[in-house]
Coordinates of C-alpha atoms in Angstrom, one line a residue:
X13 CA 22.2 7.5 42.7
X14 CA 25.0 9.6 43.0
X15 CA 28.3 10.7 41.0
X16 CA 30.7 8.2 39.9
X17 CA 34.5 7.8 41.2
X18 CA 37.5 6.6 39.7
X19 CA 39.6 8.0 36.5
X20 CA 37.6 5.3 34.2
X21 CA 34.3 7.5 34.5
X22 CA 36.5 11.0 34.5
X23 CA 35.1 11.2 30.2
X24 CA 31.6 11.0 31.6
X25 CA 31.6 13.3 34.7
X26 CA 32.9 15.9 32.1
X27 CA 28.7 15.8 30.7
X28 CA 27.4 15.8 33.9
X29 CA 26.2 19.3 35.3
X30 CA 26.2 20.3 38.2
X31 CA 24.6 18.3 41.0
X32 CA 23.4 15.9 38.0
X33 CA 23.2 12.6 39.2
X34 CA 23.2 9.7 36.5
X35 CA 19.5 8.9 36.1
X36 CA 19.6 12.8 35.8
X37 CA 22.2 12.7 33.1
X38 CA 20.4 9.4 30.9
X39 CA 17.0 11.0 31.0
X40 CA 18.5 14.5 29.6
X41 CA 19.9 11.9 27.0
X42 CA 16.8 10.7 26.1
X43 CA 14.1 13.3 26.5
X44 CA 16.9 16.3 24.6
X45 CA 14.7 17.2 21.8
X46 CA 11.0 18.0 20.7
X47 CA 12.2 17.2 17.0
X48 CA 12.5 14.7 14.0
X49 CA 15.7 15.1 12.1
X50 CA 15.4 15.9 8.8
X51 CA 17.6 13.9 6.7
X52 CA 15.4 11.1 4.7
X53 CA 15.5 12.2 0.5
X54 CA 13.3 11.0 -1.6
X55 CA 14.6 7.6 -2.4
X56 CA 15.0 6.9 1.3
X57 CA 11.2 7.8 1.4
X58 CA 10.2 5.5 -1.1
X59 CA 12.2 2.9 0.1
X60 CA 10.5 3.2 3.4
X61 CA 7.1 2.9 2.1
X62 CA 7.8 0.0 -0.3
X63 CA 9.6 -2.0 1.9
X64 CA 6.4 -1.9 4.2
X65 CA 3.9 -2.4 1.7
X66 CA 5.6 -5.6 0.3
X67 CA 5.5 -7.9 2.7
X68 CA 5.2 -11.9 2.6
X69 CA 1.5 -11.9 1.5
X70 CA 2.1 -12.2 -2.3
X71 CA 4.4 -14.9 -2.0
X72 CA 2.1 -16.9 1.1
X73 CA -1.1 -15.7 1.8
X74 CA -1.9 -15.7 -1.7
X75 CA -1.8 -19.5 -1.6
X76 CA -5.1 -19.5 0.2
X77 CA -6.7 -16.7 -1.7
X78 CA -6.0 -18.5 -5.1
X79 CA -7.7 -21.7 -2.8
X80 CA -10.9 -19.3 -2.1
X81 CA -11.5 -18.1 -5.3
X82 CA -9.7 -19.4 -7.9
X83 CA -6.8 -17.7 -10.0
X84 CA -9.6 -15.8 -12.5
X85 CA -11.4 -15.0 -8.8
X86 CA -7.9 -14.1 -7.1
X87 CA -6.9 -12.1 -10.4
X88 CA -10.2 -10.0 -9.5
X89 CA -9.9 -9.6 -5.9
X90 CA -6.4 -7.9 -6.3
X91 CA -7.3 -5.9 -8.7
X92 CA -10.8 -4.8 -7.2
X93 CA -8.2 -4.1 -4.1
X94 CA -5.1 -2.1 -6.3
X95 CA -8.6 0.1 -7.2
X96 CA -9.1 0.9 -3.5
X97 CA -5.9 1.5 -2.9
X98 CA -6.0 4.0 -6.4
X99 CA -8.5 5.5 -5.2
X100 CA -7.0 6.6 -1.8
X101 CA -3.8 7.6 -2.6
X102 CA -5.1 10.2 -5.8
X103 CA -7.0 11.8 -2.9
X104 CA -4.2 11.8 -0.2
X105 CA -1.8 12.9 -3.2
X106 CA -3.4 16.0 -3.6
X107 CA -4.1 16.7 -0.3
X108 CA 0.0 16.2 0.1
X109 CA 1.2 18.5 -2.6
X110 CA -1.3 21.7 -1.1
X111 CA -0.7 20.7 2.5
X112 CA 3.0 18.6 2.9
X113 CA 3.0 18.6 6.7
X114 CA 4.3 16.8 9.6
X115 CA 1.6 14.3 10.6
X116 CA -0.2 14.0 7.4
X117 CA -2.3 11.4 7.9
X118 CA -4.1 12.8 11.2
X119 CA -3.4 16.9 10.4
X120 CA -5.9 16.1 7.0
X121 CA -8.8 14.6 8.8
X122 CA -8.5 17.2 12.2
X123 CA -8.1 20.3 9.3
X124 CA -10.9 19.1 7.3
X125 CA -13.8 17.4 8.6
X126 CA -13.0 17.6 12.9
X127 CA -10.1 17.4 15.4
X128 CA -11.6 14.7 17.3
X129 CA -11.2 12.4 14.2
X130 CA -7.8 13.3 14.1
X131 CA -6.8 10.9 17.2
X132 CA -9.0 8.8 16.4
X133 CA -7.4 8.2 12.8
X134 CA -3.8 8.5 14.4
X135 CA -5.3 5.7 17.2
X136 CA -5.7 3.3 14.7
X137 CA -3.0 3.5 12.7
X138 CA -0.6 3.4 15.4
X139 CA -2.8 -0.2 16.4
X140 CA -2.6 -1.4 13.0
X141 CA 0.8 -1.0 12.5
X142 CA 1.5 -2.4 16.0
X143 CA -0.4 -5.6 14.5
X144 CA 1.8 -5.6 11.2
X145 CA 4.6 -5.9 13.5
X146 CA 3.5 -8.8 15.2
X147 CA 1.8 -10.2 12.0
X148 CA 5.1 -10.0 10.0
X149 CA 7.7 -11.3 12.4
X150 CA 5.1 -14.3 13.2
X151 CA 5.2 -15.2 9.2
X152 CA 8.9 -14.6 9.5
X153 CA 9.1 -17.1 12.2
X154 CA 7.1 -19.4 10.4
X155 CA 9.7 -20.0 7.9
X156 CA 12.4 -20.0 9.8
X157 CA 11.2 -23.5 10.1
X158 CA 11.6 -25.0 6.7
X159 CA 14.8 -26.5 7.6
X160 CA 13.6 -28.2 10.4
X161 CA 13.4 -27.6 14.1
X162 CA 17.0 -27.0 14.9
X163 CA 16.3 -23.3 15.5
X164 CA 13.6 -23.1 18.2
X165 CA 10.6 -20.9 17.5
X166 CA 11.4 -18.9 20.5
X167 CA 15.1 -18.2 19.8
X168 CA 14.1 -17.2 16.4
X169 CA 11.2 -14.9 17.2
X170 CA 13.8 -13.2 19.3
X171 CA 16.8 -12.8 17.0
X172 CA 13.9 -11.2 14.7
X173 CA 12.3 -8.9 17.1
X174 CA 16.3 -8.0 18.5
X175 CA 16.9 -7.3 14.7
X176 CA 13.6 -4.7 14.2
X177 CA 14.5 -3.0 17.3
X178 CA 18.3 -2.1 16.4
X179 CA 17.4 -1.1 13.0
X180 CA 14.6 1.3 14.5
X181 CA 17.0 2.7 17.1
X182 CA 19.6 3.5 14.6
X183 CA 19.8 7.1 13.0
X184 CA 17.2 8.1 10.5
X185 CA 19.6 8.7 8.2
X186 CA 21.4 4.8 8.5
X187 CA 18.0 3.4 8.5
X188 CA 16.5 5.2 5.2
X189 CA 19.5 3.6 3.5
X190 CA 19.0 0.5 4.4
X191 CA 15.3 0.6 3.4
X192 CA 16.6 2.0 0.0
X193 CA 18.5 -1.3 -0.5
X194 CA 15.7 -3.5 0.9
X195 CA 13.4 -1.8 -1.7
X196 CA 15.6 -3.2 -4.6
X197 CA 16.0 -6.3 -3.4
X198 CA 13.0 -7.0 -3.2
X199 CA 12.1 -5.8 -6.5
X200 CA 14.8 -8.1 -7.8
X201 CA 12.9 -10.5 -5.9
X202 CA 9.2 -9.7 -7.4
X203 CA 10.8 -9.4 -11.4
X204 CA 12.7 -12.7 -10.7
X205 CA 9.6 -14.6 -9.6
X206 CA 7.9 -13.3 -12.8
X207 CA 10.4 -14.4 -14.6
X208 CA 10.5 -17.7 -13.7
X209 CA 7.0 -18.4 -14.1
X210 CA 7.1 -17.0 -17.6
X211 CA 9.5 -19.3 -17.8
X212 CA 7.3 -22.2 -16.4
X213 CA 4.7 -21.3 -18.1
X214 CA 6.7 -21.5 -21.8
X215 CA 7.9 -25.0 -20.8
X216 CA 10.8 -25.0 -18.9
X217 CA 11.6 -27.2 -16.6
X218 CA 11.2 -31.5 -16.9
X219 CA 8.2 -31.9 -14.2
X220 CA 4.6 -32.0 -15.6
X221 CA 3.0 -28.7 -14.4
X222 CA -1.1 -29.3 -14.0
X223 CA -2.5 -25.9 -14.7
X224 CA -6.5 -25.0 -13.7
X225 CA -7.0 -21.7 -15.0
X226 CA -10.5 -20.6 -13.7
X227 CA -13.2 -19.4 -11.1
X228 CA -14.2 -21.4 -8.2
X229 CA -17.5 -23.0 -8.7
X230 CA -18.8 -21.3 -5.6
X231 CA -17.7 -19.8 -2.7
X232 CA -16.4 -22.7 -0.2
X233 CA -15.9 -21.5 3.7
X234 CA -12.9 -24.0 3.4
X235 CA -11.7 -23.7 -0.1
X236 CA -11.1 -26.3 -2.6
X237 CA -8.7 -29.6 -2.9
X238 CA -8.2 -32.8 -4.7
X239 CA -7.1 -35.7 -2.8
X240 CA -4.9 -36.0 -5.9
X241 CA -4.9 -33.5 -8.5
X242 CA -3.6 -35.5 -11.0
X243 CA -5.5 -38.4 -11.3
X244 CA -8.4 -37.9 -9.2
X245 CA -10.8 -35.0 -10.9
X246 CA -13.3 -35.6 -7.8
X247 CA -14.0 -32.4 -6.1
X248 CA -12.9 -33.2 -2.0
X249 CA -15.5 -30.6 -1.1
X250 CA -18.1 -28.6 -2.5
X251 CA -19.2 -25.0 -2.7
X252 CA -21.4 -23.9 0.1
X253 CA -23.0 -21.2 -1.9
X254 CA -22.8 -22.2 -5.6
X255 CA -23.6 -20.2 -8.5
X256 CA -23.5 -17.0 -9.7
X257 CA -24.0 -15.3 -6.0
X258 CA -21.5 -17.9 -4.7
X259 CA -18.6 -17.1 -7.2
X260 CA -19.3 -13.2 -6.8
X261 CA -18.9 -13.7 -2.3
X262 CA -15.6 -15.9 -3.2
X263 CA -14.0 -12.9 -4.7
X264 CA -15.0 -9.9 -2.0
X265 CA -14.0 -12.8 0.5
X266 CA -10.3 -12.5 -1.2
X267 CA -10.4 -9.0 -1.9
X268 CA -11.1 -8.6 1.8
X269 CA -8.0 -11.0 2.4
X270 CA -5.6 -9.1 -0.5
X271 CA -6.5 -6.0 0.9
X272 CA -4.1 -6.8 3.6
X273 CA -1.2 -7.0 1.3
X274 CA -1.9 -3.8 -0.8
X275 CA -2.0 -1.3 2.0
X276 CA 1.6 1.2 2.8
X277 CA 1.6 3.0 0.0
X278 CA 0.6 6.0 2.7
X279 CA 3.8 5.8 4.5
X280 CA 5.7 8.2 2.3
X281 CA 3.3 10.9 4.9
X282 CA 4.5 9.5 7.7
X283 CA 8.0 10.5 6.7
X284 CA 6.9 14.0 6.4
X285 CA 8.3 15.2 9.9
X286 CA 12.1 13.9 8.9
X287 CA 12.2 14.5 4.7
X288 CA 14.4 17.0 3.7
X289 CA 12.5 18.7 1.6
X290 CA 8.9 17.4 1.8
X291 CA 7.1 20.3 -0.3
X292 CA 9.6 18.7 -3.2
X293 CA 9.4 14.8 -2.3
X294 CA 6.3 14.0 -0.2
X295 CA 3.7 14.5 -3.6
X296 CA 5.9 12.8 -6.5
X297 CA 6.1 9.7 -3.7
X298 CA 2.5 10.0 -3.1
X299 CA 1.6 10.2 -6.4
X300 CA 3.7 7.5 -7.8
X301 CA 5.0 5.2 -5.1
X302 CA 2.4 3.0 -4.6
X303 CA 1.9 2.2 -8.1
X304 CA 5.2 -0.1 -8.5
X305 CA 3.8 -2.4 -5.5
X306 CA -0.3 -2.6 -6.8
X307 CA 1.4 -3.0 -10.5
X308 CA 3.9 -5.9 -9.3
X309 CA 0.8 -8.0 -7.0
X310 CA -1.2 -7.9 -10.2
X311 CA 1.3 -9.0 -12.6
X312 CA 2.6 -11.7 -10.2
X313 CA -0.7 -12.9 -9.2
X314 CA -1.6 -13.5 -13.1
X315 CA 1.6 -15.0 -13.7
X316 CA 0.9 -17.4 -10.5
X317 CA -2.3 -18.5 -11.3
X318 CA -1.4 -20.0 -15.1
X319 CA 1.1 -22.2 -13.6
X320 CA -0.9 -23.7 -10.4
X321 CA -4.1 -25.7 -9.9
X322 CA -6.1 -24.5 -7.2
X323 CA -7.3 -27.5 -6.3
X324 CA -3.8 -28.6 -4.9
X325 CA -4.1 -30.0 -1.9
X326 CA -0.9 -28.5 -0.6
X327 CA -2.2 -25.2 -0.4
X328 CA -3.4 -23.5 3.2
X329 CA -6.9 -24.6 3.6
X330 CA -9.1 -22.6 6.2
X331 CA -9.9 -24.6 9.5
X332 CA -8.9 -27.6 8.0
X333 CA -4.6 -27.1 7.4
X334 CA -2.4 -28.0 10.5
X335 CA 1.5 -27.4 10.8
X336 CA 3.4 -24.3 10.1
X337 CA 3.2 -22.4 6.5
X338 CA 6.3 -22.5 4.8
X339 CA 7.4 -22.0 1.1
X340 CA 6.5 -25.2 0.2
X341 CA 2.5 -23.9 0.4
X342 CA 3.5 -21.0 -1.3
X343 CA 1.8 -21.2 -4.8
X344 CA 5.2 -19.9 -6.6
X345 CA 7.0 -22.7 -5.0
X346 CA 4.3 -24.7 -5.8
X347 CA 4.6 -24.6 -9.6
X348 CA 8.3 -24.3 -9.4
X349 CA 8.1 -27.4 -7.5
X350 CA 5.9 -29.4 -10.5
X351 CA 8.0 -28.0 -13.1
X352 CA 10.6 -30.2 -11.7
X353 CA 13.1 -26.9 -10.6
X354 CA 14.3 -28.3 -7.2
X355 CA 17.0 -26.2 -6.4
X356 CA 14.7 -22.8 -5.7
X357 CA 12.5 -23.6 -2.6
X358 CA 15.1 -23.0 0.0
X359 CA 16.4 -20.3 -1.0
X360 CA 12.9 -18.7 -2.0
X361 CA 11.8 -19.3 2.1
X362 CA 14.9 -17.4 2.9
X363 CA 13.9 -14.8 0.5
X364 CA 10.2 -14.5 2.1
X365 CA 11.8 -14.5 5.6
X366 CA 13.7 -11.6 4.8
X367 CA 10.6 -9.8 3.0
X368 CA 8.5 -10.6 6.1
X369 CA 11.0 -9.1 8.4
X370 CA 11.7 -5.6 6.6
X371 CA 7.9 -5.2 6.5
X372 CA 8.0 -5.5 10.0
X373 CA 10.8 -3.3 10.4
X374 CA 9.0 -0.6 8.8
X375 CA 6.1 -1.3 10.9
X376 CA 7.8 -0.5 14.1
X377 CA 8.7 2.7 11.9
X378 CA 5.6 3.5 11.2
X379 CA 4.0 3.2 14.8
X380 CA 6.8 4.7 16.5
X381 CA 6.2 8.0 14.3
X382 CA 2.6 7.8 14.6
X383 CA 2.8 7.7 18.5
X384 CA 5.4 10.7 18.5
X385 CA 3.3 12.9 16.6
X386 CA 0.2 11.9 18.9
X387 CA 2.5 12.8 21.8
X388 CA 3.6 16.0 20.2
X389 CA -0.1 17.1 20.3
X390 CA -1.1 16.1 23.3
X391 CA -2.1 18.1 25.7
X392 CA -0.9 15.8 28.8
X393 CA 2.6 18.1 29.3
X394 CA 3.8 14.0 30.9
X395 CA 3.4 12.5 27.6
X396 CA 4.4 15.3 25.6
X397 CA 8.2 15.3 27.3
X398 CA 8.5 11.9 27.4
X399 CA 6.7 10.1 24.5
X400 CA 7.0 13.3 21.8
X401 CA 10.8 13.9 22.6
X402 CA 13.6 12.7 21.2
X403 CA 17.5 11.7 22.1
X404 CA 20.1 14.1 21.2
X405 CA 20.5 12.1 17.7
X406 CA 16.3 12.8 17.1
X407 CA 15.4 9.2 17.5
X408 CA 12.4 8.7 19.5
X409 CA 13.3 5.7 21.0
X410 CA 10.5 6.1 24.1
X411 CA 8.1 6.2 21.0
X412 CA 9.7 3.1 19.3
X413 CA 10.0 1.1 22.4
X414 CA 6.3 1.9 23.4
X415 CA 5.5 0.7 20.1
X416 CA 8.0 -2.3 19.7
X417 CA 5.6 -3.8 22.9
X418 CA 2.8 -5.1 20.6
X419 CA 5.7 -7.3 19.0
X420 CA 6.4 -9.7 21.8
X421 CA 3.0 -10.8 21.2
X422 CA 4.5 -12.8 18.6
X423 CA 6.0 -14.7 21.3
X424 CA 2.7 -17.0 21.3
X425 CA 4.2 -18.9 18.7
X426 CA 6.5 -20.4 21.1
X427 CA 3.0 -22.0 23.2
X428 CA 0.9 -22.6 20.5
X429 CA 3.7 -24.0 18.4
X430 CA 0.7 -26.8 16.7
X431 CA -1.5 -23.4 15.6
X432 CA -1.3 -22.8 11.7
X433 CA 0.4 -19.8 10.0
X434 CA -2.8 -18.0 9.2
X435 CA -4.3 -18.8 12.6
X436 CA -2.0 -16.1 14.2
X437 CA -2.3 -14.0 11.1
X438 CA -6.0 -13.7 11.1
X439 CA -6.2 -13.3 14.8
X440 CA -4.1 -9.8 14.7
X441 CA -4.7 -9.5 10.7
X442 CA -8.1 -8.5 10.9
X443 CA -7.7 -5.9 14.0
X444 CA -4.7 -4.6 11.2
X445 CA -6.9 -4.7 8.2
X446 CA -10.1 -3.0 10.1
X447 CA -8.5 -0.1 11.5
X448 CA -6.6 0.7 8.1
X449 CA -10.2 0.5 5.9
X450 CA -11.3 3.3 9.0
X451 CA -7.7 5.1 8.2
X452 CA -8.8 5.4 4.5
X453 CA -11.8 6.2 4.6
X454 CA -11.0 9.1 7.2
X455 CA -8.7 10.2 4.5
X456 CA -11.5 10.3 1.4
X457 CA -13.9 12.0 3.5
X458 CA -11.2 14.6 4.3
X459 CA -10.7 15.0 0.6
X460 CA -14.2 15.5 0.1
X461 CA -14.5 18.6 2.7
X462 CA -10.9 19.5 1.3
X463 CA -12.7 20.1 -2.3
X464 CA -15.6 21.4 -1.0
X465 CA -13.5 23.9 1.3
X466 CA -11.9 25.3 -1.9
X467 CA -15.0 25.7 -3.3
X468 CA -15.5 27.9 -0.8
X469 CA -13.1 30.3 -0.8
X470 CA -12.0 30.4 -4.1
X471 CA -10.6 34.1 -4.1
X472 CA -8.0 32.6 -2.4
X473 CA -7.2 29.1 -4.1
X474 CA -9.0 27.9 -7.5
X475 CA -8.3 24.1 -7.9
X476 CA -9.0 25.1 -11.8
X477 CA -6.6 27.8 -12.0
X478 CA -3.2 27.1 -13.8
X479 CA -1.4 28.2 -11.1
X480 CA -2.6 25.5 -8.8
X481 CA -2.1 23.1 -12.1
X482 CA 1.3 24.0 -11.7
X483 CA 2.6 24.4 -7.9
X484 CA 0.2 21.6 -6.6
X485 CA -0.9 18.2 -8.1
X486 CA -4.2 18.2 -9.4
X487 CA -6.2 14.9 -9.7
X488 CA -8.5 14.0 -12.5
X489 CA -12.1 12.8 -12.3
X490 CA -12.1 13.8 -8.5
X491 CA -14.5 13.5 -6.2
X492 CA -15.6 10.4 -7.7
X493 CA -12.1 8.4 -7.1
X494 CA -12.4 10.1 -3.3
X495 CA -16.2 8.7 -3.4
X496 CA -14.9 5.0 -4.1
X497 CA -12.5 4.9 -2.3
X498 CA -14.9 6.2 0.8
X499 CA -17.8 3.7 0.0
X500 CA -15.1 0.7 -0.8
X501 CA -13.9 0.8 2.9
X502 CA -16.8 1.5 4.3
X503 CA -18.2 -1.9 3.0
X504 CA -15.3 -3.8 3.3
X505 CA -14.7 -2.8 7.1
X506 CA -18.7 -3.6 7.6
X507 CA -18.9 -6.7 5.6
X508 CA -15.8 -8.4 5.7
X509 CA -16.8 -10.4 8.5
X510 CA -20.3 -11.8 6.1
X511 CA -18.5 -15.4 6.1
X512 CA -18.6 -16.0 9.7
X513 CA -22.8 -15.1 9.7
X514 CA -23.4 -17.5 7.1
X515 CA -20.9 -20.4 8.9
X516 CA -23.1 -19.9 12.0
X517 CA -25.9 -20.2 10.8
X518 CA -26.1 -22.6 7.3
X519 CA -23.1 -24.8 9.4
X520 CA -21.5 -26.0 6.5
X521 CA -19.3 -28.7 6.2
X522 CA -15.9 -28.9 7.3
X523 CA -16.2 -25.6 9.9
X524 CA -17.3 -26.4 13.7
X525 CA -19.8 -24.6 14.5
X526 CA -17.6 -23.2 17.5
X527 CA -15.3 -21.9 15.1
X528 CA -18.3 -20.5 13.8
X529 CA -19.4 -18.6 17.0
X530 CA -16.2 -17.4 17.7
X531 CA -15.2 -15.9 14.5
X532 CA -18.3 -14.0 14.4
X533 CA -17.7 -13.1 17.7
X534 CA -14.2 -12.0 16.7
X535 CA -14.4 -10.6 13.5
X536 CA -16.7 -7.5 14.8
X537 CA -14.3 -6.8 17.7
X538 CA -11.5 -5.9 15.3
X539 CA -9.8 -9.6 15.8
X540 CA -10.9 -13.0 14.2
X541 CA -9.1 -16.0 16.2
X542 CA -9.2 -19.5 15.4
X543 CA -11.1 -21.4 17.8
X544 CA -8.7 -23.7 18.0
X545 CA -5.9 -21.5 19.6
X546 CA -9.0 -19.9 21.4
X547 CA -10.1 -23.6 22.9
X548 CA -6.6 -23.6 24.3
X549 CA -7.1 -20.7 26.1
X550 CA -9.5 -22.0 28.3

């Protein structure tokens, strides 16, 4: 291509150098700098990271958790997951306040334990943000059908995924402020839920609210229902493992499910490369972000669970729910619902759409960032001055549009528009869910060399000394909260998958034994599908 004529493009020639042509001029545009810009504070920062950690699980997913195991067994899984997630973020916190760099999350493994681990680390987060993207904006979808099929499943996944990729492409700067007033929304959201199952819970409301305030019997690969709650104590199905051993593999089967919805608090490192002043910001955020979210889940989830009965068959069921998941399976809608409050649930689903789609906006974040800093330390010079640069308003929008790739995957919605919510969700949950248990416990076994290291080459830092007490944060009764955390994802990344062993091979009622082979198959590649989108692959 060659120069433009005509007065109307006489603004535009003015940039064009010498001999430029067009594509010369665009490409100077969007490869101009090597270089974040630095303009997030620290409210932007913790917007950013809660406004990806609070996504729509609390308010959907934890339907079928509380199916699983109970409210007591649901209770338990979330707070066995808010210890993992403890556990991690007192190691990264410290790590964060000695070393505050660009990168974070892959500089701490490659400096401590080896460089090799750092792209393997910064691999899989970049895939498991990639997958929260798709995840998200598929639940968003999802409810975007409570009022009925007027807006298509296609046109909405679009609008949504149009929406995630302006916000992204907008300046840092617009973008942190926006988080910032998605984070207190949603918290508005979270203390208003509680508040009105407190509410519930002290009698308001004229419905008659059946309340079943326990453990499952057993663990159940399909959950547990009454045909009719009310009047019909019959069990529909039984435990498959019963007993003490059952009730105990009910709750690390939804701790293994929560775990999904309690992971982001380690996004406040990924904005270490535009912060103003990370040395300042980065370790208060790390040290006391994530504690809002893992405190709210808890709270919520107990508040929940006295106002529902698990055994209501309106709740997502494993292999056995069809039709798309809306607000009316949500458990808080649920007991809103049987309190007689019927003026909520609509505007609830819009509330969980919006929640749903912010997470995925600050997935795309997330996994842009990531990729950029992989590109910055590449050595393919290709990637580096394409991938790792930015435009002249440092936005990496090559990174972000690499990365915003993964999200049209959510465009199998519009095929497989019979497939369940969780369906999708597990088939790309589980790849997101894997790669973050290897992400964290990268980071605990870089803590672990990090302590030893110092230990080391004490004449030159002494983690007991009260100047490091007073320039860095020092974390009490560590290693053994870095050891936890190690050993906790280690197990659940190698034995989260246990349920689809056992379905193969006891074949228990209600679960085909394809669906069997398949998610055993599935679940050890990183992905567990339902076979019933899988069968309609064939």
């Amino acid at each position: 291509m060659g120069r433009l004529d005509g007065p109307v493009f006489t603004e535009f020639e003015d940039d064009l150098r010498p001999n430029e042509t067009v594509v010369d001029w665009l490409f100077r545009g969007l490869f101009a700098k090597d270089c974040l810009d630095r303009r997030l504070k620290r409210h932007h920062i913790t917007g950013i990271a809660f406004s990806g950690a609070v996504g729509i699980g609390l308010f959907q997913s934890s339907g079928e958790i509380i199916v699983l195991g109970g409210p007591v067994g649901a209770l338990l899984a979330y707070i066995f997951a808010g210890l993992v997630v403890f556990s991690v973020m007192r190691s990264l916190a410290e790590m964060a306040s000695v070393q505050p760099v660009r990168g974070a999350l892959m500089d701490y493994p490659h400096t401590f334990v080896d460089e090799a681990l750092r792209f393997a680390v910064g691999v899989m987060y970049w895939v498991a943000n990639c997958m929260s993207t798709v995840v998200l904006t598929s639940a968003a979808t999802m409810c975007t059908q409570y009022w009925g099929s007027g807006f298509s499943v296609g046109s909405a996944t679009f609008v949504l995924l149009l929406g995630i990729a302006l916000m992204n492409a907008c300046g840092v700067r617009l973008y942190g402020n926006l988080e910032w007033a998605f984070k207190w929304l949603k918290i508005l959201l979270i203390v208003g839920l509680g508040i009105v199952m407190i509410a519930i819970l002290a009698g308001a409301g004229t419905g008659k609210v059946v309340r079943n305030y326990s453990i499952a019997p057993g663990w159940s690969p399909i959950g547990y229902n009454q045909t009719d709650p009310v009047n019909n104590p019959t069990y529909q199905t039984g435990p498959a493992i019963p007993g003490v051993g059952g009730k105990i593999l009910s709750v690390w089967t939804c701790t293994t499910l929560a775990m999904i919805q309690f992971v982001g608090g380690e996004i406040v490192l990924v904005t270490a490369g535009e912060a103003e002043s990370p040395r300042k910001d980065l370790p208060k955020a790390a040290q006391y972000m994530y504690l809002l979210p893992v405190g709210f889940y808890i709270v919520s989830i107990l508040l929940v669970g006295l106002n529902v009965n698990y055994l209501e068959p309106i709740f997502y069921h494993p292999h056995m729910t069809q039709g798309y998941l809306t607000a009316a399976q949500s458990p808080f809608v649920v007991a809103i619902m049987h309190a007689g409050i019927k003026t909520l649930p609509g505007f609830l689903n819009a509330c969980f759409l919006f929640s749903a789609i912010t997470a995925a906006n600050s997935g795309l974040y997330v996994s842009s960032r990531t990729l950029f800093e992989l590109a910055r330390n590449s050595n393919s010079p290709r990637i580096k001055n394409t991938i790792g640069r930015t435009n002249n308003g440092n936005t990496p929008l090559t990174a972000i549009l690499i990365s915003f790739l993964p999200g049209l995957l959510s465009f199998l919605m519009v095929r497989y528009q019979g497939a369940t919510f969780s369906e999708l969700i597990h088939v790309f949950g589980r790849l997101y869910t894997g790669s973050v248990f290897c992400v964290y416990g990268s980071e605990c076994l870089a803590f672990l060399r990090f302590k030893a290291g110092m230990k080391i080459f004490r004449s030159l830092i002494e983690r007991d000394a009260p100047e490091y007490r007073k320039d860095h944060y020092r974390g009490t009764w560590q290693p053994l909260w870095a050891i936890i955390g190690l050993v906790s994802c280690t197990l659940l990344m190698l034995f989260s998958g246990w349920s689809a062993i056992y379905n193969l091979c006891a074949k228990p009622e209600g679960v085909p034994t394809r669906d069997s082979i398949v998610d055993l198959i599935a679940v050890y590649l990183g992905v567990s599908g339902s076979p019933r989108m899988l069968s309609k692959l064939d």
